[in-house]
XYZ file of C-alpha atoms in Angstrom:
611
model
C -27.751 -6.185 -30.984
C -24.517 -7.466 -32.586
C -22.960 -10.568 -32.277
C -21.880 -11.236 -27.885
C -18.684 -13.984 -27.381
C -17.588 -15.064 -24.101
C -14.751 -16.524 -24.038
C -13.075 -17.401 -19.746
C -9.471 -16.278 -20.618
C -6.289 -17.028 -18.017
C -3.947 -14.440 -18.005
C -1.244 -16.226 -19.888
C -4.412 -17.078 -22.390
C -5.998 -13.200 -22.997
C -1.766 -12.362 -23.717
C -1.183 -14.987 -25.703
C -4.491 -14.656 -27.891
C -5.557 -10.682 -27.833
C -3.611 -7.932 -28.879
C -6.077 -4.905 -25.900
C -6.337 -1.270 -27.394
C -7.091 1.267 -24.147
C -9.263 4.054 -26.822
C -8.498 7.778 -26.537
C -11.923 8.273 -25.133
C -11.180 5.304 -22.211
C -11.073 6.323 -18.325
C -7.011 6.865 -18.026
C -5.243 4.727 -15.351
C -6.406 6.007 -12.293
C -5.316 3.145 -10.231
C -2.975 4.348 -7.419
C -0.860 2.483 -4.910
C -4.232 1.378 -2.948
C -5.882 -0.458 -5.732
C -2.197 -2.777 -7.083
C -1.528 -3.508 -3.361
C -5.179 -4.798 -2.726
C -5.173 -6.724 -6.109
C -1.591 -8.060 -5.439
C -2.584 -9.965 -2.526
C -5.947 -10.544 -3.540
C -3.376 -12.826 -5.232
C -1.107 -13.994 -2.893
C -3.912 -14.973 -0.591
C -5.039 -17.577 -3.176
C -1.938 -18.789 -3.986
C -1.596 -19.686 -0.545
C -5.416 -21.155 0.685
C -3.865 -23.822 -2.244
C -1.979 -22.767 -5.288
C -4.569 -24.985 -7.476
C -7.610 -22.845 -6.878
C -8.616 -20.076 -9.241
C -9.161 -16.629 -8.630
C -11.374 -14.790 -10.754
C -11.100 -11.223 -11.045
C -14.509 -10.624 -13.089
C -15.644 -9.703 -16.378
C -13.720 -7.664 -19.255
C -15.629 -6.523 -22.246
C -14.089 -5.490 -25.030
C -15.763 -4.888 -28.424
C -13.075 -6.564 -32.002
C -10.409 -3.931 -33.891
C -9.877 -3.609 -37.197
C -6.587 -6.711 -37.287
C -7.450 -9.700 -36.356
C -7.548 -10.572 -32.536
C -7.390 -6.920 -31.241
C -9.287 -5.891 -29.063
C -10.220 -1.895 -27.664
C -11.981 -2.936 -24.086
C -13.974 -1.557 -23.285
C -15.090 -1.917 -18.778
C -12.199 -3.434 -16.993
C -8.659 -0.881 -18.130
C -7.501 -0.359 -14.676
C -6.919 -4.208 -14.444
C -5.421 -5.257 -17.755
C -3.264 -2.554 -17.362
C -1.469 -3.894 -13.951
C -1.991 -7.600 -15.455
C 0.366 -6.319 -18.327
C 2.596 -4.536 -15.726
C 2.689 -7.153 -13.886
C 4.129 -8.857 -17.011
C 6.884 -6.904 -17.681
C 7.667 -6.561 -13.906
C 8.112 -10.453 -13.811
C 9.526 -10.313 -17.628
C 12.626 -8.007 -16.134
C 12.962 -10.586 -12.957
C 13.252 -13.798 -14.829
C 16.933 -12.026 -17.000
C 18.672 -15.430 -17.973
C 15.829 -17.544 -17.168
C 13.717 -19.450 -19.398
C 9.814 -17.432 -18.190
C 12.031 -14.633 -19.162
C 11.190 -15.748 -23.729
C 7.942 -17.019 -23.068
C 6.239 -13.279 -20.862
C 8.298 -12.164 -23.640
C 5.788 -13.232 -25.944
C 3.164 -12.031 -23.839
C 4.164 -8.141 -23.947
C 5.379 -7.771 -27.171
C 5.222 -9.430 -30.453
C 4.985 -9.708 -34.548
C 1.720 -10.496 -36.594
C 0.783 -10.378 -39.915
C -2.141 -6.787 -40.635
C -4.628 -6.562 -42.592
C -2.389 -5.489 -45.707
C 0.254 -8.945 -44.931
C 2.788 -6.568 -43.747
C 4.237 -8.170 -40.085
C 4.312 -6.106 -38.202
C 5.547 -5.990 -33.760
C 2.592 -4.420 -30.856
C 2.718 -4.557 -27.130
C -0.240 -6.812 -25.715
C -1.304 -3.251 -24.673
C -1.615 0.194 -26.200
C -3.342 2.456 -24.729
C -4.075 5.085 -26.501
C -4.995 8.409 -24.328
C -1.974 11.202 -23.739
C 0.642 9.934 -24.095
C -0.085 6.798 -22.247
C 1.700 5.041 -25.730
C 5.291 6.498 -25.271
C 5.899 5.970 -21.948
C 4.396 2.473 -21.980
C 6.738 1.481 -24.739
C 9.635 2.831 -23.359
C 8.827 1.443 -20.019
C 8.864 -1.956 -21.623
C 12.680 -1.357 -23.658
C 14.009 0.152 -21.172
C 12.687 -3.811 -19.603
C 14.655 -2.212 -16.284
C 14.124 -1.398 -11.778
C 11.547 1.117 -11.313
C 14.271 3.778 -10.297
C 15.772 3.895 -13.708
C 12.648 3.574 -15.301
C 11.678 6.303 -14.082
C 14.787 8.701 -14.952
C 14.688 6.562 -18.183
C 11.801 7.859 -19.130
C 11.820 11.569 -18.161
C 15.368 11.684 -19.713
C 13.292 11.279 -22.813
C 11.581 14.163 -22.383
C 7.997 12.133 -22.092
C 5.931 14.029 -20.193
C 4.907 11.543 -17.002
C 2.202 13.399 -14.202
C -1.299 12.618 -13.160
C -2.245 9.668 -15.013
C 0.536 8.470 -16.716
C 3.138 8.794 -13.240
C 0.492 6.311 -11.696
C 1.071 3.929 -14.403
C 4.997 4.129 -12.908
C 4.042 4.482 -10.122
C 1.653 0.581 -10.156
C 5.153 -0.978 -12.522
C 7.672 0.271 -9.400
C 4.489 -0.874 -6.525
C 4.465 -3.886 -8.539
C 8.216 -4.310 -8.620
C 8.659 -3.819 -4.897
C 5.981 -6.864 -4.451
C 7.528 -9.240 -6.368
C 10.398 -8.187 -4.453
C 9.651 -8.738 -0.803
C 6.608 -11.439 -1.289
C 9.045 -13.437 -3.954
C 13.063 -13.478 -2.660
C 13.772 -16.394 -4.534
C 13.739 -17.761 -7.455
C 11.854 -21.124 -6.499
C 9.442 -18.594 -5.385
C 8.725 -16.738 -8.014
C 8.424 -19.088 -10.242
C 5.643 -20.885 -8.415
C 4.015 -17.501 -8.360
C 4.348 -16.871 -12.067
C 3.043 -20.711 -12.585
C -0.077 -19.379 -10.737
C -0.509 -15.759 -12.151
C -0.286 -17.867 -15.656
C -2.749 -20.314 -15.101
C -4.665 -20.188 -12.372
C -5.975 -16.124 -12.856
C -8.952 -15.708 -14.900
C -11.307 -13.644 -15.856
C -14.633 -14.208 -18.812
C -13.726 -12.022 -21.567
C -17.509 -10.709 -23.576
C -17.194 -9.015 -26.905
C -19.338 -7.278 -28.734
C -18.888 -3.997 -31.789
C -18.584 -0.305 -30.529
C -22.022 0.520 -29.595
C -23.162 -3.548 -28.192
C -19.772 -3.781 -25.811
C -21.032 0.763 -24.363
C -24.960 -0.837 -23.793
C -23.860 -3.576 -21.758
C -21.174 -1.695 -19.714
C -23.550 1.279 -19.317
C -25.992 -1.599 -18.434
C -23.800 -3.612 -16.085
C -23.244 0.148 -14.321
C -26.523 1.091 -13.422
C -27.700 -2.545 -12.425
C -24.912 -4.205 -11.480
C -24.442 -8.087 -11.821
C -24.662 -10.708 -9.127
C -24.986 -10.950 -5.875
C -23.035 -7.737 -3.637
C -20.379 -9.516 -1.571
C -22.431 -9.310 1.786
C -25.350 -11.070 0.529
C -25.231 -14.105 1.891
C -25.082 -13.302 5.348
C -27.906 -10.643 4.640
C -29.897 -13.862 2.519
C -28.490 -15.634 6.254
C -29.767 -13.131 8.559
C -32.986 -12.412 6.698
C -33.751 -16.823 7.718
C -33.719 -15.488 10.932
C -36.377 -12.878 11.414
C -39.630 -12.281 10.842
C -41.041 -11.336 7.722
C -43.071 -8.554 9.506
C -38.908 -7.910 10.866
C -37.908 -7.819 6.331
C -37.802 -3.964 6.194
C -36.034 -3.025 9.116
C -33.560 -5.985 8.602
C -32.862 -4.336 5.283
C -32.289 -0.301 6.835
C -30.235 -2.463 9.183
C -28.924 -3.689 6.550
C -27.407 -0.128 4.553
C -25.703 0.898 7.464
C -23.368 -1.033 6.566
C -23.383 -1.727 3.177
C -23.897 1.781 1.995
C -20.770 3.429 3.503
C -18.811 0.969 2.999
C -19.546 1.521 -0.602
C -19.624 5.647 -0.447
C -15.854 4.022 0.877
C -15.117 2.368 -1.742
C -13.714 -0.600 0.460
C -14.193 -3.672 0.278
C -17.023 -5.159 1.577
C -15.084 -8.786 2.178
C -12.053 -6.703 3.032
C -14.127 -5.339 5.627
C -15.735 -8.899 7.808
C -12.977 -10.652 7.223
C -11.161 -8.164 10.048
C -14.320 -7.496 10.926
C -14.365 -12.155 12.254
C -10.531 -11.749 13.162
C -11.245 -8.242 15.622
C -13.483 -9.901 17.277
C -13.952 -13.530 17.613
C -11.085 -16.436 18.663
C -10.387 -17.825 15.511
C -10.103 -21.419 15.095
C -9.175 -23.193 11.411
C -7.891 -26.848 11.049
C -5.339 -24.554 10.062
C -3.935 -23.591 13.272
C -3.449 -19.982 11.402
C -6.558 -17.806 13.271
C -6.955 -16.589 9.506
C -9.572 -15.930 7.734
C -9.335 -16.019 4.470
C -12.461 -14.190 2.085
C -13.945 -17.427 0.268
C -14.107 -18.696 4.228
C -16.238 -16.015 5.325
C -19.680 -17.083 4.654
C -18.444 -21.245 5.892
C -17.379 -19.232 8.743
C -20.519 -18.191 8.950
C -22.450 -20.851 9.359
C -20.194 -23.462 10.865
C -22.916 -24.595 14.518
C -20.122 -22.843 17.119
C -19.120 -19.985 14.939
C -22.867 -19.662 14.555
C -22.709 -18.859 18.444
C -20.321 -17.402 19.020
C -22.071 -13.719 17.087
C -25.422 -15.485 18.558
C -27.057 -13.695 15.368
C -29.886 -16.072 14.969
C -31.197 -15.798 18.724
C -30.275 -11.753 17.909
C -29.427 -10.957 14.707
C -30.333 -7.452 15.806
C -27.722 -6.896 17.870
C -25.547 -8.369 15.223
C -25.988 -6.647 13.046
C -25.876 -3.373 15.118
C -22.673 -4.941 16.172
C -21.167 -5.317 12.875
C -22.278 -1.472 11.889
C -20.204 0.199 15.003
C -16.948 -1.705 12.865
C -17.926 -0.236 9.939
C -17.975 3.182 11.556
C -14.480 2.786 13.309
C -12.506 1.219 10.070
C -13.880 3.821 7.821
C -12.768 6.061 10.641
C -9.557 3.938 11.011
C -9.369 4.666 7.162
C -9.777 8.220 7.474
C -6.987 8.594 10.036
C -9.783 9.832 12.925
C -9.671 7.841 16.395
C -12.009 5.726 18.378
C -14.288 8.989 19.383
C -15.189 9.358 15.258
C -12.544 12.882 15.703
C -9.454 14.435 14.036
C -6.385 11.735 16.354
C -3.088 13.404 15.667
C -1.780 9.290 16.623
C -4.517 7.786 13.873
C -3.638 10.226 11.684
C 0.348 9.503 11.974
C -0.386 5.605 11.588
C -2.419 6.850 7.973
C 0.769 8.247 6.212
C 2.674 5.393 7.315
C 0.717 2.699 6.358
C -0.544 5.284 2.954
C -3.585 2.965 1.315
C -1.748 -0.033 0.955
C -1.317 -1.048 3.681
C -4.967 -2.585 6.091
C -3.917 -6.066 8.133
C -3.904 -3.997 11.578
C -7.383 -3.155 11.253
C -7.493 -6.044 12.844
C -6.038 -4.332 15.456
C -7.547 -1.243 16.055
C -10.654 -3.229 16.044
C -10.260 -5.730 18.566
C -8.487 -1.620 20.734
C -11.635 0.042 19.241
C -13.310 0.057 22.787
C -10.280 1.194 24.929
C -10.885 4.286 26.218
C -9.662 7.670 24.498
C -5.823 8.196 25.896
C -5.177 4.688 26.422
C -6.433 3.626 23.007
C -4.404 6.927 21.247
C -1.032 5.192 22.832
C -2.048 2.002 21.855
C -2.070 3.318 17.991
C 1.326 5.037 18.887
C 2.905 1.788 19.885
C 1.239 0.047 16.908
C 3.077 2.624 14.603
C 6.494 1.730 15.695
C 5.628 -1.597 15.770
C 4.805 -1.107 12.452
C 6.987 1.227 11.348
C 9.841 -1.517 11.608
C 7.986 -3.880 9.917
C 6.606 -2.276 6.528
C 10.436 -0.954 6.619
C 11.789 -3.530 6.531
C 9.609 -4.727 3.881
C 7.851 -7.752 5.791
C 5.520 -9.798 3.749
C 2.636 -8.887 5.005
C 1.700 -13.042 5.483
C 3.428 -13.180 8.552
C 2.026 -10.696 10.186
C -1.904 -11.493 9.889
C -1.618 -14.658 12.070
C -0.208 -12.907 15.112
C -2.620 -9.941 14.356
C -5.623 -12.625 15.328
C -3.707 -14.192 18.019
C -3.344 -11.014 19.578
C -6.598 -9.563 19.402
C -7.708 -11.844 21.394
C -5.743 -10.504 23.514
C -6.878 -6.717 23.033
C -10.508 -7.416 22.928
C -9.880 -8.825 26.901
C -7.666 -5.433 27.946
C -10.789 -3.273 26.481
C -13.176 -5.025 28.486
C -10.852 -4.658 31.545
C -13.354 -2.943 34.082
C -10.409 -1.825 36.614
C -8.622 1.670 35.167
C -4.975 0.733 36.670
C -5.298 -2.921 36.117
C -6.294 -1.995 33.110
C -3.364 -0.082 32.523
C -1.032 -2.526 33.258
C -2.262 -5.611 31.332
C -2.212 -2.519 28.001
C 2.036 -2.035 29.130
C 2.835 -5.754 29.354
C 0.664 -6.122 26.157
C 3.582 -3.839 24.457
C 6.461 -5.160 25.592
C 5.175 -8.688 24.776
C 3.955 -7.856 21.382
C 5.980 -4.953 20.052
C 8.588 -4.227 21.804
C 10.245 -8.011 21.394
C 9.419 -8.217 18.188
C 10.727 -4.868 17.338
C 14.093 -6.056 19.326
C 14.911 -9.407 17.082
C 13.621 -6.797 14.138
C 16.151 -4.713 15.136
C 19.364 -5.497 13.273
C 17.061 -6.125 10.154
C 16.109 -2.806 10.317
C 19.602 -1.256 10.641
C 21.117 -3.433 7.764
C 17.163 -1.894 5.141
C 17.370 1.408 6.210
C 21.748 0.846 5.970
C 20.834 0.462 1.928
C 17.582 3.527 1.397
C 17.517 5.244 -1.252
C 14.959 7.864 -2.166
C 13.679 4.675 -4.313
C 13.690 1.925 -1.868
C 9.668 3.086 -0.811
C 6.817 4.660 -2.704
C 7.647 8.654 -2.427
C 4.828 9.175 0.376
C 6.785 6.788 2.733
C 9.915 8.373 2.159
C 8.532 11.686 2.740
C 6.797 9.609 6.500
C 9.848 8.926 7.460
C 11.899 12.110 6.915
C 8.823 14.149 8.299
C 9.034 11.697 12.085
C 12.906 12.876 11.969
C 12.326 16.827 11.091
C 9.371 16.607 14.313
C 11.601 14.346 16.821
C 14.457 16.852 16.185
C 11.572 20.513 16.125
C 10.523 18.725 19.586
C 13.416 18.481 21.497
C 14.791 21.750 19.848
C 11.452 23.415 21.668
C 11.959 21.552 23.854
C 8.187 19.893 23.785
C 7.766 16.487 24.617
C 3.492 16.400 23.132
C 3.941 15.297 19.815
C 1.370 17.767 17.540
C 0.367 17.312 14.212
C 2.638 15.946 11.049
C 1.310 18.103 8.993
C 3.258 21.049 8.737
C 6.280 18.820 8.343
C 5.029 16.269 6.049
C 3.915 19.251 3.376
C 7.753 20.480 3.072
C 9.307 19.451 -0.327
C 11.307 16.035 -0.153
C 15.360 17.875 -1.169
C 17.847 16.285 -2.850
C 21.334 18.483 -1.079
C 23.182 16.673 -3.781
C 20.620 18.096 -6.966
C 19.142 15.577 -8.426
C 19.480 16.992 -12.211
C 22.553 18.321 -11.552
C 24.390 20.590 -13.998
C 27.541 19.152 -16.181
C 30.177 21.244 -14.481
C 28.104 20.241 -11.178
C 28.347 16.297 -11.938
C 32.440 17.005 -13.148
C 33.332 18.455 -10.054
C 31.760 15.829 -8.099
C 33.869 12.936 -10.481
C 36.333 14.688 -9.635
C 36.651 14.609 -5.963
C 35.179 11.436 -5.325
C 36.368 9.142 -7.247
C 34.974 5.819 -6.457
C 31.870 7.670 -5.632
C 28.450 7.414 -8.111
C 26.635 10.225 -8.310
C 23.752 8.505 -9.279
C 23.769 6.391 -6.644
C 24.075 8.653 -4.183
C 21.605 11.696 -4.651
C 18.776 9.584 -3.797
C 20.644 7.951 0.102
C 19.271 9.434 2.507
C 21.770 10.709 3.715
C 20.944 13.217 0.985
C 17.555 14.355 1.235
C 16.446 16.627 3.674
C 12.499 17.931 4.231
C 12.453 22.559 2.939
C 9.502 24.689 2.537
C 8.624 25.283 -1.323
C 9.290 28.590 -1.624
C 13.095 28.189 -0.300
C 13.340 25.212 -2.389
C 12.836 26.882 -5.287
C 15.609 29.873 -4.770
C 18.105 26.314 -3.927
C 17.091 25.232 -7.414
C 20.376 22.539 -8.279
C 23.094 24.867 -6.581
C 26.615 24.021 -5.400
C 26.423 23.146 -1.751
C 28.384 25.876 -0.844
C 25.326 28.452 -2.825
C 23.009 26.974 -0.773
C 24.085 26.582 3.133
C 22.394 30.547 3.218
C 18.840 29.065 1.766
C 19.318 25.530 4.332
C 19.269 28.530 7.238
C 15.941 30.052 6.837
C 13.838 26.819 6.464
C 11.533 26.540 9.773
C 13.060 22.352 10.097
C 15.864 21.769 12.443
C 17.550 19.397 11.126
C 17.389 20.961 6.939
C 19.024 23.945 9.347
C 21.516 22.396 11.114
C 23.240 21.043 8.116
C 24.478 24.598 7.779
C 25.388 25.243 11.320
C 24.103 23.942 15.223
C 22.374 26.883 17.662
C 24.739 27.178 20.426
C 22.987 28.137 23.493
C 24.193 26.854 26.855
C 24.941 23.515 28.109
C 22.869 20.581 28.890
C 19.857 21.786 27.548
C 17.184 20.459 24.825
C 19.003 22.357 22.466
C 22.903 21.355 23.391
C 20.734 17.853 23.623
C 19.891 17.625 20.599
C 22.759 19.163 18.588
C 24.572 16.281 19.868
C 22.764 13.777 18.054
C 23.470 16.522 15.084
C 25.987 18.330 12.367
C 26.993 20.890 10.324
C 29.087 20.048 6.785
C 30.901 23.010 5.518
C 31.278 21.286 1.931
C 29.143 18.499 0.272
C 30.714 14.758 -0.677
C 30.386 11.170 -0.089
C 31.956 10.915 3.007
C 29.255 13.828 4.137
C 26.202 11.875 2.763
C 27.468 8.671 4.462
C 28.025 10.652 7.552
C 24.354 12.377 8.042
C 23.157 8.813 6.457
C 24.338 7.167 9.319
C 23.380 10.048 11.729
C 19.575 10.495 10.558
C 19.933 5.815 11.427
C 20.551 7.118 15.007
C 17.331 9.142 15.511
C 15.490 6.435 13.673
C 16.383 4.433 16.999
C 14.649 7.228 18.480
C 11.534 8.517 17.192
C 10.468 4.067 16.771
C 10.118 2.897 19.835
C 7.808 1.844 22.460
C 6.990 2.796 25.883
C 4.656 2.769 28.895
C 1.540 4.232 29.815
C 3.540 6.333 32.968
C 5.938 7.321 30.605
């Protein structure tokens, strides 16, 4: 085997010293919002734990390319690409600041090639499909996600599949930084940590040897599994004759997590906060990932878990929690069967947000009707926090403390008292928090556009509003599945790609209203069946009205005209909150935007069990 070199790099050192090439034979960029968000959260957690500690992100396997300091990436391209996109987002956010020039040098720089020519190249160049073009355009545009997406589309570069993942990841990163580091001082501190404290080991050898190392790593694994230390601790508590039994029981924990690609340490963290009262020197009731093993070995905590006296009972408790955890992540209820409430919550949270599993695990032993009711209240609560883009660290301490209360409620033997306690919990913890957040939510929704959130959350918002209106129109009180609404397409009433004539007509009739601004506003969005959407196309509003009348969603049909049926009927009552529009202009979009915000208050609210 050829010579193997390894270097320890910080993010700053790696992108300063190296040019990375992702060859066309490598896997494309497949990370979704979930993986990108988890990486960002992991870094954020390390910063919160103490600004000087290093965060090790693993190994990167490369092979030297033809030019000096140029490397083909054999393993680690998902992480490297994500960090490159993170640099791009920071570069834009530091506009006008000295950090911008520094980061610019980590994104693109000049070098002298083997022929003595000066060349400028991106520090990470993907060579599969049109990824290189997409990345170059993203760097060139140096803008917010909305402008980047529009610019790439306007350039004619095909950006579907993995290429759309690149654009989506940039959007996720950009929004995360804006939401969690809103002022310049915070952003500088974040950049300082990222540049110097996020580190990895880069292993470099020739391509054939690198591919062999990659194959070996994937066949045999490297290092300890994150849960192995806990497993070893438990093995010290049982007799040698019980080793096989414990190993088999332990596999019931690790195998399902691996199969579902869930991070074991993340699960263990949530398990602890959901099942035990957490005490620490910070008084924040939170266990961080690097504190898990120390938490277990603490004398008081060891007695709390009682794994020394009853190791198998403890392992089975963990196993039950794994089963619940995976059921919840798949939108299933606490009976591990399809659940309308959990499915709706999953559509709101998506794959990125998972902190609420602490609450769900703590409430898992509630009777199913009470659990489903609790999930519905939790969904309303989380809507306020997610749509105001509240950082998760603001929720973490509360969720851990509230989990203690939920466990007590779930263990209540008196059914009537249990209901009273759950109602009280919802009122004290959710309803009061939502009331405090209400002005902030109203402000966020006033500014809401198609690009304010991930598209799946915009679709969720429109689907819940459409479902609410449909229930009111039909006189139905019990929610059904959100799927019939969520599968509809997002329709821009004012077309997203208008004809030149339509754009000119808008400018003439709405001289002070920017077309590209108004086309993305919440008031301009609705849901429409795909066949109808195809026919409606990019027509003028007057031509679209007949198609809207064909929709199965009354929220969309009502735009073209309200159905009048009697007085004080379910239809007349919902009509009081809707409006039909004879013309579609800036005033119409603003009016419908306000109308939808009013409906939000009716949809996402808490209710008592009896109601």
